[in-house]
Amino acid sequence: MRNDSNWTTDRRTLLAGAAASAAALLAPAKAFAADGLDAVRKAVAANHDEAVKRLQDWIRLPSIAAENKAMPEGAAYMAKLATDAGFQHAEIVPTRGHPGVFATLDAGAKRTMGIYFMYDVKQYDPAEWSSPPIEARLLDKEGFGQVVMGRGAVNQKGPQATFLAALHGMKKAGKKLPVNLVLVAEGEEEIGSPHFSDIVIKPNVLAALKKCVGVIIPTGWQSPATGGVEINLGAKGVVEFELVASGEKWGRGPKEDLHSSQKARVDSPAWRLVAALSTLVTPDGNTPLVDGFMDKVRPLTPRERELILLASKNLNEADAKRAAGVTHWIDDMSWEAALERLAAQPTINIEGLVSGYTGPGGKTILPSRAVAKIDMRLVPNMTRDDSIAKLRAHLDKRGFKDIEVNVSGGYDPTETPEDSDLVRAMQATYKRFNVPTTLYPRLAGSWPGVTFTGAPVNLPAGQFGLGHGSGAHAPNEYFVIKSSNPKVLGMDEAAVAFVAFLEEIAKS
Amino acid sequence: MRNDSNWTTDRRTLLAGAAASAAALLAPAKAFAADGLDAVRKAVAANHDEAVKRLQDWIRLPSIAAENKAMPEGAAYMAKLATDAGFQHAEIVPTRGHPGVFATLDAGAKRTMGIYFMYDVKQYDPAEWSSPPIEARLLDKEGFGQVVMGRGAVNQKGPQATFLAALHGMKKAGKKLPVNLVLVAEGEEEIGSPHFSDIVIKPNVLAALKKCVGVIIPTGWQSPATGGVEINLGAKGVVEFELVASGEKWGRGPKEDLHSSQKARVDSPAWRLVAALSTLVTPDGNTPLVDGFMDKVRPLTPRERELILLASKNLNEADAKRAAGVTHWIDDMSWEAALERLAAQPTINIEGLVSGYTGPGGKTILPSRAVAKIDMRLVPNMTRDDSIAKLRAHLDKRGFKDIEVNVSGGYDPTETPEDSDLVRAMQATYKRFNVPTTLYPRLAGSWPGVTFTGAPVNLPAGQFGLGHGSGAHAPNEYFVIKSSNPKVLGMDEAAVAFVAFLEEIAKS
């Protein structure tokens, strides 16, 4: 998932305050007595050490697409994890980029559930970590209990390993799964899933997906404050790209960095990039000005407005600001307006700027090249391709034909109907575990759900899972193994919840 | 000197073409027969190995102010070099930054010459070098002869060691120097000489300088094409600083990098920096728009225009473009206009941009901080302090009070009259060595000459020297030891030329 710790933290605080409105919650441990899950609960507990080791071993094999690191190995390991968990068929699926994995588990059930996994992880810098990022050490984290710390712990190996633990638990308990499973995994999620559709349009993969009720990505995002989770009825799309101004392409300015005294008579690609950037948004940086960028934006529906209004009443603004590390929203807008923008506002964001000398102090050069790393977040009915085409036309029209737009990844927005069997099964399962839920129209972050919700697959798709972790894309990423917080499930009970979810799907 | 290889290369090509107008040049080796310098020439030759080793040892002790690397050691070594060369007095001069060195050599002469040294060097990355940058290896370089390769080889240890070789040669020849010497050295040239005036205003230093005819920094910038050199009647001033936009100072936007999905409701320091930058120059990046920035600019004098016109006729535009790596000047202006801008146009240049994620590909963050590294080049009568004050007022007026202006170094422009004894001695010496010279109103690069030309010292000051090296601030910096190019002097003969120069000063 394209969420870093801040976002995860923010999601948590989105839910802070919901506790107050969720009266007289039972502690989860008491809630599921006699829930029909005791046999699998016992089996999962018996498998505990093995399940934790499986997660640790996975973290110890970091596949990083951006660095072309251990990609074939990661795919092969993913296929093995599937086979070990009971999938009868598992195959590596080559793409124009890094390979994916497709696996099926036929339980002889009436209904079939789709599962999305990512086997890649975000880059990391060991120097920033308090525990080595690929050692996957088990540590005590105050207020949380025993956690595994390592790159991918919550994003997404921990929740995915928890799902696998559910399957191993069912096997151990001698039970058939209540649904068949179709697993589709990719290794390029962290670079914007550029070849994910290569996998799902493969005829046997597409045929298998077509039988599914829907698709989930396993998550573990319970709020430590309330135990609550959010059900998002979709997610924004995203496009990531670099804008590059260079003497090479421009035909003006230097081809290599030049002494800065030459600025008197030589053009500057860095100033050119600044000029181009300044046309993309309003001077406050908050409203896209790319010609036609907003044309396809579909206004919020009355139901979406209602959900946002509800969320604004349940959720705590101060906590959300604290989690984001800010003291003001844009334009000092109201809490409800901030929640609405989060769901409904397309954005053009600078992820990074790089040009010339970037070390300590200065260096008197006129750089030959300047790069802005940008992401755009898209809402229905915007598309990735249309947004990039509009950007290109916008730049061309202003004479910036030489400025390169190098897209590295991205996908369209995704939406799943509130009245789908998938969302109903999520709600039923969370209710069964006494977990407070908030329905929100659209995740402001992005995931490649559109590959499932869009043509040709056309399925509902979303996040599901219990348990807790944080620190995605950040140092000291962790996932709770044994919870000391009564509001949050440990890994074993989160695995049991996946079984409960599959039962709800079977009933749907 | 704040010149990198491009600039040095450019200086060379500024002179390319001058050869054509300098008819029937004698090869230097033949030119100075019976010039009265034979005794010292013989002594310098006898000292050759020792002089080269002195330079190599110096390169092997790189002092880098930006990295606080070997600064006290560098100052102590500088003082020892002075003492060894015959300075009777040498002292370390503490400053509010890194120490300088002050030394005097009393030859009982009537006239006294000031010498400026810098003992620091620019940062380097060994990975970029073909020969280890602090091993100071002796190599054959095609078309040049034997060179020493290493950081500081031409900027400025090679030319300075050549000057020291002149003093050792005079000692060996049993001759008294024709002038007394006052040496002032600093270790912070490469960071903009922030504390150099601390050294020269020390009462004993100032008193000694006051006795001088003028001050030179030893250089070795002969054109390999023509053997020619430039006499610059001044140099632009420079200010280097960082513009920093941050959530911390702004009170808006994140205090730490945040997930980029939050852009929908959180302000962006990176966009704020772009907005502020876009007010500083015209959209083409070529004309400063800082309020009042140009107010103090003194127009070119008729003589300055005449010198530029002469230069435009002598010098080869195609060579200058090739050396700069450009195919067009700004606005496709004429060669004369380009030379005029080089001398007369104040600039605001982006040296570097740094914000957020700067690695390969993208990372979906909203950075908490964005930095532009800027240099401004100043012409008379602009000053560093006034220019920074104008920038601050300009930003404040537009609501950018939170954007930090962190000045790291710089100094005012410097000027030396064409009719000064110093310039006349330079011209006479170059003529004696049959070196074609070009008078140019103002070096577009910068050096802290204003510390000498401005109050309270008020002396003529400029660059002087023969020989050749290149690659300042770049990898594979070199300085010619034994020249295979008949137009360019080797280190020994360049040392002899310093003696000749001191003789001309004595006559002045």
mmCIF file of N, CA and C in Angstrom, chain A residues 17-60:
data_model
loop_
_atom_site.group_PDB
_atom_site.id
_atom_site.type_symbol
_atom_site.label_atom_id
_atom_site.label_comp_id
_atom_site.label_asym_id
_atom_site.label_seq_id
_atom_site.Cartn_x
_atom_site.Cartn_y
_atom_site.Cartn_z
ATOM 1 N N GLY A 17 -11.467 9.193 18.772
ATOM 2 C CA GLY A 17 -12.693 9.943 19.005
ATOM 3 C C GLY A 17 -13.900 9.097 18.665
ATOM 4 N N ALA A 18 -13.726 8.169 17.764
ATOM 5 C CA ALA A 18 -14.846 7.296 17.437
ATOM 6 C C ALA A 18 -15.207 6.441 18.649
ATOM 7 N N ALA A 19 -14.216 6.198 19.485
ATOM 8 C CA ALA A 19 -14.446 5.386 20.682
ATOM 9 C C ALA A 19 -15.579 5.959 21.520
ATOM 10 N N ALA A 20 -15.544 7.272 21.646
ATOM 11 C CA ALA A 20 -16.551 7.930 22.477
ATOM 12 C C ALA A 20 -17.966 7.593 22.015
ATOM 13 N N SER A 21 -18.125 7.519 20.706
ATOM 14 C CA SER A 21 -19.460 7.262 20.178
ATOM 15 C C SER A 21 -19.795 5.768 20.142
ATOM 16 N N ALA A 22 -18.773 4.949 20.277
ATOM 17 C CA ALA A 22 -19.028 3.507 20.275
ATOM 18 C C ALA A 22 -19.151 3.040 21.719
ATOM 19 N N ALA A 23 -20.355 3.127 22.223
ATOM 20 C CA ALA A 23 -20.571 2.963 23.668
ATOM 21 C C ALA A 23 -20.389 1.521 24.109
ATOM 22 N N ALA A 24 -19.899 1.380 25.312
ATOM 23 C CA ALA A 24 -19.890 0.092 26.007
ATOM 24 C C ALA A 24 -19.338 -1.052 25.159
ATOM 25 N N LEU A 25 -18.189 -0.778 24.521
ATOM 26 C CA LEU A 25 -17.543 -1.843 23.736
ATOM 27 C C LEU A 25 -17.085 -2.953 24.657
ATOM 28 N N LEU A 26 -17.271 -4.146 24.202
ATOM 29 C CA LEU A 26 -16.657 -5.260 24.907
ATOM 30 C C LEU A 26 -15.204 -5.327 24.480
ATOM 31 N N ALA A 27 -14.324 -5.722 25.376
ATOM 32 C CA ALA A 27 -12.950 -5.963 24.949
ATOM 33 C C ALA A 27 -12.985 -7.132 23.971
ATOM 34 N N PRO A 28 -12.198 -7.075 22.875
ATOM 35 C CA PRO A 28 -12.282 -8.110 21.849
ATOM 36 C C PRO A 28 -12.148 -9.527 22.409
ATOM 37 N N ALA A 29 -11.216 -9.723 23.356
ATOM 38 C CA ALA A 29 -10.966 -11.077 23.839
ATOM 39 C C ALA A 29 -12.239 -11.721 24.370
ATOM 40 N N LYS A 30 -13.099 -10.915 24.952
ATOM 41 C CA LYS A 30 -14.341 -11.478 25.487
ATOM 42 C C LYS A 30 -15.391 -11.648 24.390
ATOM 43 N N ALA A 31 -15.211 -10.878 23.340
ATOM 44 C CA ALA A 31 -16.288 -10.789 22.356
ATOM 45 C C ALA A 31 -16.518 -12.076 21.590
ATOM 46 N N PHE A 32 -15.464 -12.817 21.339
ATOM 47 C CA PHE A 32 -15.687 -13.913 20.421
ATOM 48 C C PHE A 32 -15.719 -15.278 21.105
ATOM 49 N N ALA A 33 -16.085 -15.285 22.333
ATOM 50 C CA ALA A 33 -16.321 -16.587 22.970
ATOM 51 C C ALA A 33 -17.466 -17.260 22.207
ATOM 52 N N ALA A 34 -17.325 -18.544 22.063
ATOM 53 C CA ALA A 34 -18.391 -19.332 21.431
ATOM 54 C C ALA A 34 -18.810 -18.760 20.081
ATOM 55 N N ASP A 35 -17.808 -18.334 19.298
ATOM 56 C CA ASP A 35 -18.132 -17.750 18.006
ATOM 57 C C ASP A 35 -17.940 -18.768 16.885
ATOM 58 N N GLY A 36 -17.722 -20.024 17.265
ATOM 59 C CA GLY A 36 -17.537 -21.046 16.237
ATOM 60 C C GLY A 36 -16.152 -21.063 15.651
ATOM 61 N N LEU A 37 -15.257 -20.225 16.199
ATOM 62 C CA LEU A 37 -13.912 -20.134 15.634
ATOM 63 C C LEU A 37 -12.866 -20.744 16.558
ATOM 64 N N ASP A 38 -13.345 -21.412 17.634
ATOM 65 C CA ASP A 38 -12.397 -21.886 18.643
ATOM 66 C C ASP A 38 -11.407 -22.920 18.114
ATOM 67 N N ALA A 39 -11.885 -23.788 17.218
ATOM 68 C CA ALA A 39 -10.980 -24.825 16.701
ATOM 69 C C ALA A 39 -9.836 -24.191 15.910
ATOM 70 N N VAL A 40 -10.177 -23.265 15.039
ATOM 71 C CA VAL A 40 -9.115 -22.628 14.251
ATOM 72 C C VAL A 40 -8.254 -21.749 15.143
ATOM 73 N N ARG A 41 -8.883 -21.123 16.144
ATOM 74 C CA ARG A 41 -8.118 -20.291 17.083
ATOM 75 C C ARG A 41 -7.042 -21.138 17.770
ATOM 76 N N LYS A 42 -7.423 -22.329 18.192
ATOM 77 C CA LYS A 42 -6.482 -23.232 18.848
ATOM 78 C C LYS A 42 -5.370 -23.644 17.865
ATOM 79 N N ALA A 43 -5.757 -23.941 16.634
ATOM 80 C CA ALA A 43 -4.772 -24.376 15.635
ATOM 81 C C ALA A 43 -3.801 -23.245 15.282
ATOM 82 N N VAL A 44 -4.327 -22.050 15.165
ATOM 83 C CA VAL A 44 -3.464 -20.904 14.868
ATOM 84 C C VAL A 44 -2.466 -20.702 16.009
ATOM 85 N N ALA A 45 -2.956 -20.859 17.244
ATOM 86 C CA ALA A 45 -2.077 -20.705 18.405
ATOM 87 C C ALA A 45 -0.979 -21.768 18.377
ATOM 88 N N ALA A 46 -1.344 -22.965 18.009
ATOM 89 C CA ALA A 46 -0.350 -24.053 17.954
ATOM 90 C C ALA A 46 0.701 -23.769 16.875
ATOM 91 N N ASN A 47 0.276 -23.087 15.838
ATOM 92 C CA ASN A 47 1.183 -22.746 14.731
ATOM 93 C C ASN A 47 1.956 -21.446 14.958
ATOM 94 N N HIS A 48 1.745 -20.811 16.111
ATOM 95 C CA HIS A 48 2.215 -19.429 16.300
ATOM 96 C C HIS A 48 3.690 -19.219 15.920
ATOM 97 N N ASP A 49 4.570 -20.046 16.509
ATOM 98 C CA ASP A 49 6.002 -19.821 16.292
ATOM 99 C C ASP A 49 6.372 -19.935 14.814
ATOM 100 N N GLU A 50 5.770 -20.911 14.190
ATOM 101 C CA GLU A 50 6.008 -21.158 12.768
ATOM 102 C C GLU A 50 5.526 -19.963 11.920
ATOM 103 N N ALA A 51 4.365 -19.418 12.292
ATOM 104 C CA ALA A 51 3.810 -18.285 11.540
ATOM 105 C C ALA A 51 4.697 -17.044 11.690
ATOM 106 N N VAL A 52 5.208 -16.844 12.896
ATOM 107 C CA VAL A 52 6.083 -15.687 13.131
ATOM 108 C C VAL A 52 7.390 -15.859 12.353
ATOM 109 N N LYS A 53 7.914 -17.076 12.393
ATOM 110 C CA LYS A 53 9.165 -17.327 11.668
ATOM 111 C C LYS A 53 8.951 -17.119 10.153
ATOM 112 N N ARG A 54 7.772 -17.542 9.668
ATOM 113 C CA ARG A 54 7.470 -17.364 8.242
ATOM 114 C C ARG A 54 7.513 -15.878 7.864
ATOM 115 N N LEU A 55 6.948 -15.036 8.734
ATOM 116 C CA LEU A 55 6.973 -13.586 8.498
ATOM 117 C C LEU A 55 8.405 -13.043 8.572
ATOM 118 N N GLN A 56 9.137 -13.491 9.601
ATOM 119 C CA GLN A 56 10.526 -13.012 9.742
ATOM 120 C C GLN A 56 11.375 -13.388 8.529
ATOM 121 N N ASP A 57 11.218 -14.642 8.089
ATOM 122 C CA ASP A 57 12.005 -15.087 6.924
ATOM 123 C C ASP A 57 11.671 -14.248 5.688
ATOM 124 N N TRP A 58 10.400 -13.895 5.578
ATOM 125 C CA TRP A 58 9.964 -13.105 4.415
ATOM 126 C C TRP A 58 10.599 -11.706 4.446
ATOM 127 N N ILE A 59 10.563 -11.107 5.651
ATOM 128 C CA ILE A 59 11.172 -9.771 5.796
ATOM 129 C C ILE A 59 12.664 -9.822 5.468
ATOM 130 N N ARG A 60 13.280 -10.979 5.758
ATOM 131 C CA ARG A 60 14.732 -11.114 5.511
ATOM 132 C C ARG A 60 15.073 -11.241 4.025
#
